[in-house]
Coordinates of C-alpha atoms and ligand atoms in Angstrom, one line a residue:
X220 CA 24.7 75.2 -94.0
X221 CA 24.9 71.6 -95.8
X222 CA 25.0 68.2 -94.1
X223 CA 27.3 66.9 -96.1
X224 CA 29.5 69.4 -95.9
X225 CA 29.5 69.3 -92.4
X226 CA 29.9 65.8 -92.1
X227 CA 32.8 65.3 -94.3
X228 CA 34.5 68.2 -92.2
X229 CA 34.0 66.3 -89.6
X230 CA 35.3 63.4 -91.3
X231 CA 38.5 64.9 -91.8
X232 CA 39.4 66.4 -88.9
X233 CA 38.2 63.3 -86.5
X234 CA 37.7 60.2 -88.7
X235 CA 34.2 59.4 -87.1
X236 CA 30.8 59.2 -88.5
X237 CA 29.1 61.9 -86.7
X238 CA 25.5 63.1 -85.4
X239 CA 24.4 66.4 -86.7
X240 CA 22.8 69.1 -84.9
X241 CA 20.9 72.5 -85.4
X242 CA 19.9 75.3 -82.4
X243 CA 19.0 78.3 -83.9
X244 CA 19.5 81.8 -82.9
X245 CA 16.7 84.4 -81.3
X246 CA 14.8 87.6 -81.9
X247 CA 12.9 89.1 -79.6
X248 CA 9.6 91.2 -80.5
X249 CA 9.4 92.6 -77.2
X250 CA 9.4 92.0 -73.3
X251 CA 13.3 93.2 -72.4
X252 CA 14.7 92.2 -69.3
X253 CA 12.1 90.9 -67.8
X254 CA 13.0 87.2 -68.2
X255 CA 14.6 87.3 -64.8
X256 CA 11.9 88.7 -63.2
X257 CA 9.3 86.8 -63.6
X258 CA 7.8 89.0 -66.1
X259 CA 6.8 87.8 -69.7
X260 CA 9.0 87.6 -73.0
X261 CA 8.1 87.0 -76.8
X262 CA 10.7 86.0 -78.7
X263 CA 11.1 83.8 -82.0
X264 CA 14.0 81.5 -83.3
X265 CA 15.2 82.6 -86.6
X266 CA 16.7 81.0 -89.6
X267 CA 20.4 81.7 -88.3
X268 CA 21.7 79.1 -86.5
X269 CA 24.7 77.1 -84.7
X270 CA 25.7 73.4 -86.2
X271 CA 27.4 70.9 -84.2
X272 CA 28.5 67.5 -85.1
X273 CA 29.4 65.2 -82.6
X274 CA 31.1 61.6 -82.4
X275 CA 31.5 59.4 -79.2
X276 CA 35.4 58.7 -78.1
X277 CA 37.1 55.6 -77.0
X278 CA 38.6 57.4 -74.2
X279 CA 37.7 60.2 -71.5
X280 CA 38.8 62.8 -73.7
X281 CA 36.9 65.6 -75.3
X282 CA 38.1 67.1 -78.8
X283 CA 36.5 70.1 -79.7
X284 CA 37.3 71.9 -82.9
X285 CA 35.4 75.7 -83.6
X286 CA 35.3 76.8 -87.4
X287 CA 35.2 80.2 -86.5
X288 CA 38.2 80.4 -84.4
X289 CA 40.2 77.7 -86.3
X290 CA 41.3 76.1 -82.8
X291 CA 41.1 73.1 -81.0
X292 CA 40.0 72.6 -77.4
X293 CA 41.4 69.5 -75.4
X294 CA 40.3 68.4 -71.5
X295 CA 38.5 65.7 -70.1
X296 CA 35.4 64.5 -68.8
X297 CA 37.0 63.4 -65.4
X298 CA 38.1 67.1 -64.6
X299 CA 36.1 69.3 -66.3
X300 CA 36.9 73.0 -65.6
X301 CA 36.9 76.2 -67.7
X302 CA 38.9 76.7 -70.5
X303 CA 41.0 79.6 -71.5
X304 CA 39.2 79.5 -74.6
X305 CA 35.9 81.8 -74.1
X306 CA 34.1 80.1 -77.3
X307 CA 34.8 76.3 -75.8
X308 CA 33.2 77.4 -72.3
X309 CA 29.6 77.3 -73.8
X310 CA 30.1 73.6 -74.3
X311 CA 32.3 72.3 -71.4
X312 CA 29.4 74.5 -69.2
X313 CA 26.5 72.0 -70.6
X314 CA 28.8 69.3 -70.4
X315 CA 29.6 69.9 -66.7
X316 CA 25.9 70.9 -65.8
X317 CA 24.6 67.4 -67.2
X318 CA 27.6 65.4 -65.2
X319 CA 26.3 67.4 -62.0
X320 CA 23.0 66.2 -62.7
X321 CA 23.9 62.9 -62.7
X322 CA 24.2 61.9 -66.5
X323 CA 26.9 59.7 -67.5
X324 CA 28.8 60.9 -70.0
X325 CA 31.9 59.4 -72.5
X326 CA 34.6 61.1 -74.1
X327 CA 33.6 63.0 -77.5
X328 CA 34.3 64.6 -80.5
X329 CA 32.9 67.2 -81.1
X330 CA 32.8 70.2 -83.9
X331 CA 31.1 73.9 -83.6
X332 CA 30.3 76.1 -86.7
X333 CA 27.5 78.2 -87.4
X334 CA 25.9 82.0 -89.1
X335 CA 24.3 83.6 -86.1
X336 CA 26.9 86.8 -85.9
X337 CA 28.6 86.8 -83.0
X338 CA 28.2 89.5 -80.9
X339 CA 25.4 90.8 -82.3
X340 CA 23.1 90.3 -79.5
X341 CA 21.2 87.0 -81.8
X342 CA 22.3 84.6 -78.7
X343 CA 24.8 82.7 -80.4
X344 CA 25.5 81.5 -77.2
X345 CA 22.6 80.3 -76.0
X346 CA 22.6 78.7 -79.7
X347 CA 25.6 76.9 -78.7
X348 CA 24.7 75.8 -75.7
X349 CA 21.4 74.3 -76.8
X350 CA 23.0 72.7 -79.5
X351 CA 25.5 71.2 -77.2
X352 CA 22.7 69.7 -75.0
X353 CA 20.6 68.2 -77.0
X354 CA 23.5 66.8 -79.3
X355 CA 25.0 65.4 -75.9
X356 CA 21.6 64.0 -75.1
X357 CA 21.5 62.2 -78.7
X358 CA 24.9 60.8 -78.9
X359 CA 24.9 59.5 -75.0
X360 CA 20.8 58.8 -75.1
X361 CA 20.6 60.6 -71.8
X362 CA 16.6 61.0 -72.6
X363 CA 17.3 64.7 -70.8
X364 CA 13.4 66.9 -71.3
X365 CA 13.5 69.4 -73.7
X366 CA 13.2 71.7 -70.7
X367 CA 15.9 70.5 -68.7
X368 CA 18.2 71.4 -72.3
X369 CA 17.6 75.3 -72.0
X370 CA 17.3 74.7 -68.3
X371 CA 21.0 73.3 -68.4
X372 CA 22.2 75.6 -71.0
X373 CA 20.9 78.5 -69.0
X374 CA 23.1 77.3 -66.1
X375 CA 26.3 76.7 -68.4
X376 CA 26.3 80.2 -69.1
X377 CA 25.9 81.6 -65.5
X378 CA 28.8 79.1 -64.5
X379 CA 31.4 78.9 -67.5
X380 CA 30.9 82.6 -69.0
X381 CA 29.7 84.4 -65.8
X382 CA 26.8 86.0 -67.1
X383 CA 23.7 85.5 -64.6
X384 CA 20.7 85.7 -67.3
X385 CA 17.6 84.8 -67.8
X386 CA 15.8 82.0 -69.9
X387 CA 14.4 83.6 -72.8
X388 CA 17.8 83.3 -75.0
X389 CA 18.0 79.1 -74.4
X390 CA 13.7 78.5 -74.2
X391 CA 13.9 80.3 -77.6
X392 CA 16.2 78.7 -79.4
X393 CA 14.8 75.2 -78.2
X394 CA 11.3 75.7 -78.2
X395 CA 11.1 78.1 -81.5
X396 CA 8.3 77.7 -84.3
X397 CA 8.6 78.7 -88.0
X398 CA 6.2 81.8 -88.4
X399 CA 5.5 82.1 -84.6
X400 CA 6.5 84.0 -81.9
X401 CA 6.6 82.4 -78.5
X402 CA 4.6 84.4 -75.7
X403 CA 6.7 83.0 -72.2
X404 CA 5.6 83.0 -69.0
X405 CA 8.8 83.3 -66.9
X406 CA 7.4 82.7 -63.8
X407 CA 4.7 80.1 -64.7
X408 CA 7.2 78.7 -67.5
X409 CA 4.3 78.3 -69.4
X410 CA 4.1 79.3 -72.9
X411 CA 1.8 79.7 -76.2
X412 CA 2.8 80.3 -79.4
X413 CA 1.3 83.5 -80.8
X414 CA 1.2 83.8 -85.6
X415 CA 3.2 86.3 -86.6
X416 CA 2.0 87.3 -89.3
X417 CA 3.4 90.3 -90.8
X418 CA 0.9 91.5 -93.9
X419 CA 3.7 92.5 -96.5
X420 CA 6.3 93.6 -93.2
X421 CA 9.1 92.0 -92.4
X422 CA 11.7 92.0 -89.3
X423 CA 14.6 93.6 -90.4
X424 CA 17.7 93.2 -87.8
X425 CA 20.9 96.1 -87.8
X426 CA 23.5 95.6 -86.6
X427 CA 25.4 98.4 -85.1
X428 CA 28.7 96.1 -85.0
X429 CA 29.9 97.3 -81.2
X430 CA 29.4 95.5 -78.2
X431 CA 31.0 97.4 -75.9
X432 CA 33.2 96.2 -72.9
X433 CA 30.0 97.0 -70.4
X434 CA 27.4 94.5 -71.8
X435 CA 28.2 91.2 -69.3
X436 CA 28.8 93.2 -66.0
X437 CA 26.2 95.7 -66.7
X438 CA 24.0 92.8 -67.2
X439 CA 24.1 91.3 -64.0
X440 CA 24.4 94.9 -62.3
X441 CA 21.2 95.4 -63.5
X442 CA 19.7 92.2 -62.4
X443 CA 21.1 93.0 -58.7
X444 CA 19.2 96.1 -58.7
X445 CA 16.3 94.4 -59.4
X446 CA 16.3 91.8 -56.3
X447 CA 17.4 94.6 -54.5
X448 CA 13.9 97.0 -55.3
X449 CA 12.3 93.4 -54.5
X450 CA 13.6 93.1 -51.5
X451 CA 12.7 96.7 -50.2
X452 CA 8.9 95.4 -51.3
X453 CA 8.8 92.2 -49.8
X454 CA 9.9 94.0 -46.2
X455 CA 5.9 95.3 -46.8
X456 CA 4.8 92.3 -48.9
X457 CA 6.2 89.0 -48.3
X458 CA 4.6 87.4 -50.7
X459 CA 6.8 89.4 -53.8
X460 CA 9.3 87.6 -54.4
X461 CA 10.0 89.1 -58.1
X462 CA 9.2 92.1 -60.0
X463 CA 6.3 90.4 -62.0
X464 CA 4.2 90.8 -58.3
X465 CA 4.8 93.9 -57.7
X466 CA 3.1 97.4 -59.1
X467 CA 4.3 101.2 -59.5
X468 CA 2.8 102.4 -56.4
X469 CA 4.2 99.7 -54.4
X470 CA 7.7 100.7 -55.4
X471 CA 6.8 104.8 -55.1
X472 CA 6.3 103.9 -51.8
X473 CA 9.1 101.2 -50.6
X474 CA 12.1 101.8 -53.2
X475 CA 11.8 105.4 -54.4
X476 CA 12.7 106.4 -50.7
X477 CA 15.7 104.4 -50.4
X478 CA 16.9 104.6 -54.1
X479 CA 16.3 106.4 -57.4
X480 CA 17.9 104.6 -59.3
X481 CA 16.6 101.1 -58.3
X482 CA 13.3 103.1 -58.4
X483 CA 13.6 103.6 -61.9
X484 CA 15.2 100.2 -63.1
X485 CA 12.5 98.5 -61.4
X486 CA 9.5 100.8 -62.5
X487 CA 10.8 100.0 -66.3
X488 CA 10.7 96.6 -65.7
X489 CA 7.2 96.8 -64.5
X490 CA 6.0 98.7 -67.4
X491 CA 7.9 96.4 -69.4
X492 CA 5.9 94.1 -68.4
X493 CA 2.8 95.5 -69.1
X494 CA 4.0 96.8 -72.4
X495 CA 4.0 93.1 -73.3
X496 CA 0.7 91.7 -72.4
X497 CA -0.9 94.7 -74.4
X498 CA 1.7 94.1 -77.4
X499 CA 0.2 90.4 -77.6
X500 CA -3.2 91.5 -77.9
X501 CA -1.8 93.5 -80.5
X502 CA -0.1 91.3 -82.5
X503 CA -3.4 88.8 -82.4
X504 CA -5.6 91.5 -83.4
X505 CA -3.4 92.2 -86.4
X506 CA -2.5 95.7 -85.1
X507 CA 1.3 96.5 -86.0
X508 CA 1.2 99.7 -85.9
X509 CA 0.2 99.7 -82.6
X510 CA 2.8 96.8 -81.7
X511 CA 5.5 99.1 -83.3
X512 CA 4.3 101.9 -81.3
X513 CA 4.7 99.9 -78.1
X514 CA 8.5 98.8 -79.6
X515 CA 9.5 102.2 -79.7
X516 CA 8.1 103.1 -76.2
X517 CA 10.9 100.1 -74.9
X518 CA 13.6 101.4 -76.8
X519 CA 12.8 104.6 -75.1
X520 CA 12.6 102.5 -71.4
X521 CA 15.7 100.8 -72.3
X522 CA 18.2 103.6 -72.9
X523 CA 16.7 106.4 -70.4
X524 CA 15.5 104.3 -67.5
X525 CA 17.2 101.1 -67.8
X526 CA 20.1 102.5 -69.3
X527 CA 21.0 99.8 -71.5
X528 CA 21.4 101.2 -75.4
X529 CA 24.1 103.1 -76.3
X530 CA 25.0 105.7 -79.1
X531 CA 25.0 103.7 -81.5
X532 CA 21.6 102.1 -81.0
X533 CA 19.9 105.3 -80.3
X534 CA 20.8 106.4 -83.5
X535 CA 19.8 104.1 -86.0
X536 CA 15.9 104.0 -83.6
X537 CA 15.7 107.6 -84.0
X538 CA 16.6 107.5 -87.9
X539 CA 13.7 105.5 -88.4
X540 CA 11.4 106.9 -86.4
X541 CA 10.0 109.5 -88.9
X542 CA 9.3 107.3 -91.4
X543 CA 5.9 105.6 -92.0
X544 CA 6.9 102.7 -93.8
X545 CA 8.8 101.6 -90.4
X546 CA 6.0 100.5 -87.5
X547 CA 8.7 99.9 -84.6
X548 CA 11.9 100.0 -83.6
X549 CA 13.9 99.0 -80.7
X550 CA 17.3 97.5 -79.2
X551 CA 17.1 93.9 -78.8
X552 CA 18.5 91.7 -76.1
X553 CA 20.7 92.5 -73.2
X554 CA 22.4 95.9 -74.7
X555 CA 25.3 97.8 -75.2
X556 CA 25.3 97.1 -78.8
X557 CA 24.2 94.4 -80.9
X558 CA 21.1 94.8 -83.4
X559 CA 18.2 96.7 -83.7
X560 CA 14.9 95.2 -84.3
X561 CA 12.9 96.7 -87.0
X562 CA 9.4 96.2 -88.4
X563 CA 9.9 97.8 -92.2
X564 CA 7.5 97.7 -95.4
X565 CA 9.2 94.4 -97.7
X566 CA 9.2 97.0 -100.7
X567 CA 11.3 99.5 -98.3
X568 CA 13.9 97.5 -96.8
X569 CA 16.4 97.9 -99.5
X570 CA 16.1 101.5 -100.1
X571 CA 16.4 102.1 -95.8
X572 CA 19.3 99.6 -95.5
X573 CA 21.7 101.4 -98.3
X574 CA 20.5 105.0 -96.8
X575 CA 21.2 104.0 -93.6
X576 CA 24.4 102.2 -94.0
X577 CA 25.8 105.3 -95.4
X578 CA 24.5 107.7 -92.4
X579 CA 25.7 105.1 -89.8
X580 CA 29.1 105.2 -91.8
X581 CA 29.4 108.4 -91.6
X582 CA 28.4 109.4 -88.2
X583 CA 30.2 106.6 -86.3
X584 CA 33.0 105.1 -89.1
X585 CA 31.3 102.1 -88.8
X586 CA 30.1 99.4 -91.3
X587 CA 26.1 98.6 -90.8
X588 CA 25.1 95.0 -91.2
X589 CA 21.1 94.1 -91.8
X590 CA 19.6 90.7 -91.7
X591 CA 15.9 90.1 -93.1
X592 CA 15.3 87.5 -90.7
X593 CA 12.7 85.0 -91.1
X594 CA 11.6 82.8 -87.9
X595 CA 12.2 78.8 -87.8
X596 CA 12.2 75.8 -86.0
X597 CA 14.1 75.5 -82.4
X598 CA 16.7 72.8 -81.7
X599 CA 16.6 69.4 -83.3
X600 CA 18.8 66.7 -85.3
X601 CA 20.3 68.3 -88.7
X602 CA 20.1 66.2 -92.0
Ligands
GLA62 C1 20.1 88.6 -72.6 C2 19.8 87.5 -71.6 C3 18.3 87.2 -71.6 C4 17.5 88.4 -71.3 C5 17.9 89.5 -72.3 C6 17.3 90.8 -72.0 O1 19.8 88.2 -73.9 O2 20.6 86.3 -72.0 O3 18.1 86.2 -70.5 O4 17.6 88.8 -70.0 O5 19.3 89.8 -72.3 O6 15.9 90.8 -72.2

């Protein structure tokens, strides 16, 4: 993406010198689902990202123009309220989040484009709605904390697109460090940045190109079971209050009784947990083999316990399974479709990539996308 390009876009369509901003997209080495429960994540922004440029307005009224859907979006700061257009919802949920915290805001101008794939489980939305913070903050000079802007856009997307998730997509993409993956503490919010550093590998994304239907209400199904195995704990232990206190006998003995299948999301969320801290020490020690082995332990978690993958998924893991020159593979993000996460020898990638695109073809009559991503910088000004 160019600046310039951007700005005389801009230019055109709302005669205003604008402010230019960049929020990146995320990857997510490992640590699934655990976000909202207090468990640990480790994800990294990559160098795929959303660009907004933004304008103040004489009037009330907020303009918003998306490249990708060709369409304008009209309403007002006085009444803010969803729109029927699902892409403007990311934005008019940060703008209505930072009015309900008290920030005063003007009418604006305001235009969206971006190359994180949508769909493709790379949180464009959390993108946008990091972007739409912080570019808000700029414009207005609302001096809002870089915490409170993935706090806010976390809350924009449980409000104005109804999915109830966790803070690893937004803490990514504002916090994110070229060449490091972020080790989060979900319940502590603390976080450390850990090197990735890769020794002639590199992360290779596929994307299966399906979301299916499923993913949003699955989601938050999932996230119900999991306060409800906490709850059945904390009748024993009242001092649980999330998944990140509690242990495997603890739920063999208060959950397994009452449900199976709570029973068995919450024991992969525990393990999950655990997979994590070892996978850190990993990655420090320069082990990636054994950090790969621990990827393809959660892909197996996610789609036999968790029951989040799908067909589509499974298959391209278990095609790379066998071979050595790939250390770990798993789904990524909150499921049902989107990519897979790959750890592939550089000197590989191209040979795997045409294979597989040609098996995925022909098993599912779908076209397979890959992205050799590359980790950057989280949220800031664009020039
Ligand atoms: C989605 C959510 C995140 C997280 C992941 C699963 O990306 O937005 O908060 O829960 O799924 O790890």
């Amino acid at each position: 993406m160019n600046a310039q390009d951007l700005k005389t876009t801009f230019q055109r369509l709302f005669n205003a010198e604008p402010i230019l901003v960049r929020s990146p997209g995320r990857i997510n080495i490992i640590g699934e689902h655990t976000d909202y429960n207090g468990g640990f994540v480790m994800p990294a922004a990559i160098d795929k990202a959303i660009y907004v440029a933004i304008s103040k307005r004489e009037d009330d009224e907020i303009h918003l123009f998306s490249e990708s859907y060709q369409q304008f979006d009209i309403s007002s700061v006085k009444s803010l309220n969803k729109s029927e257009n699902s892409w403007a919802n990311y934005i008019l949920g940060v703008a209505d989040q930072l009015i309900e915290r008290g920030y005063r805001l003007g009418g604006f101008n305001f235009y969206i484009d971006g190359d994180v794939p949508l769909g493709a489980g790379l949180s464009s939305s959390a993108a946008v709605e990091c972007a739409t913070g912080f570019a808000l903050d700029q414009l207005f000079s609302l001096n809002v904390p870089k915490m409170d802007v993935a706090l806010i856009a976390q809350k924009a997307e449980q409000t104005f697109a109804g999915v109830n998730c966790g803070i690893m997509d937004q803490f990514a993409s504002v916090f994110g460090k070229k060449d490091q993956a972020i080790m989060l503490d979900c319940r502590s919010m603390k976080h450390i940045y850990i090197p990735l550093k890769l020794d002639g590998y590199k992360l290779l994304l596929l994307n299966t190109n399906v979301k299916h239907a499923l993913a949003d209400s699955a989601y938050n199904t999932r996230r119900a079971q999991c306060e409800q195995g906490v709850a059945w704990v904390s009748e024993h232990y009242p001092n649980v209050s999330t998944l990140r206190d509690v242990d495997l006998s603890m739920l063999e003995a208060h959950v397994k009784p009452k449900d199976e299948e709570v029973f068995t999301k919450c024991s992969f969320v525990v393990k999950e947990i655990g997979r994590l801290l070892t996978a850190a020490e990993q990655l420090e020690n320069g082990n990636l083999q054994g950090l790969g082995n621990l990827m393809f332990e959660t892909h197996e978690g996610l789609s036999k316990d968790y029951e989040v993958s799908c067909k589509e998924l499974d298959f391209l893991v278990e095609a790379v399974k066998p071979l050595d020159y790939v250390l770990g593979a798993r789904m990524m993000g909150g499921g049902f479709g989107g990519c897979t996460i790959n750890i592939v020898k550089e000197e590989k990638i191209a040979d795997l990539i045409e294979e597989l695109s040609s098996k995925y073809l022909l098993q599912f009559g779908l076209k397979l996308d890959s992205y050799t991503v590359q980790t950057d910088n989280g949220t800031s000004l664009f020039n």
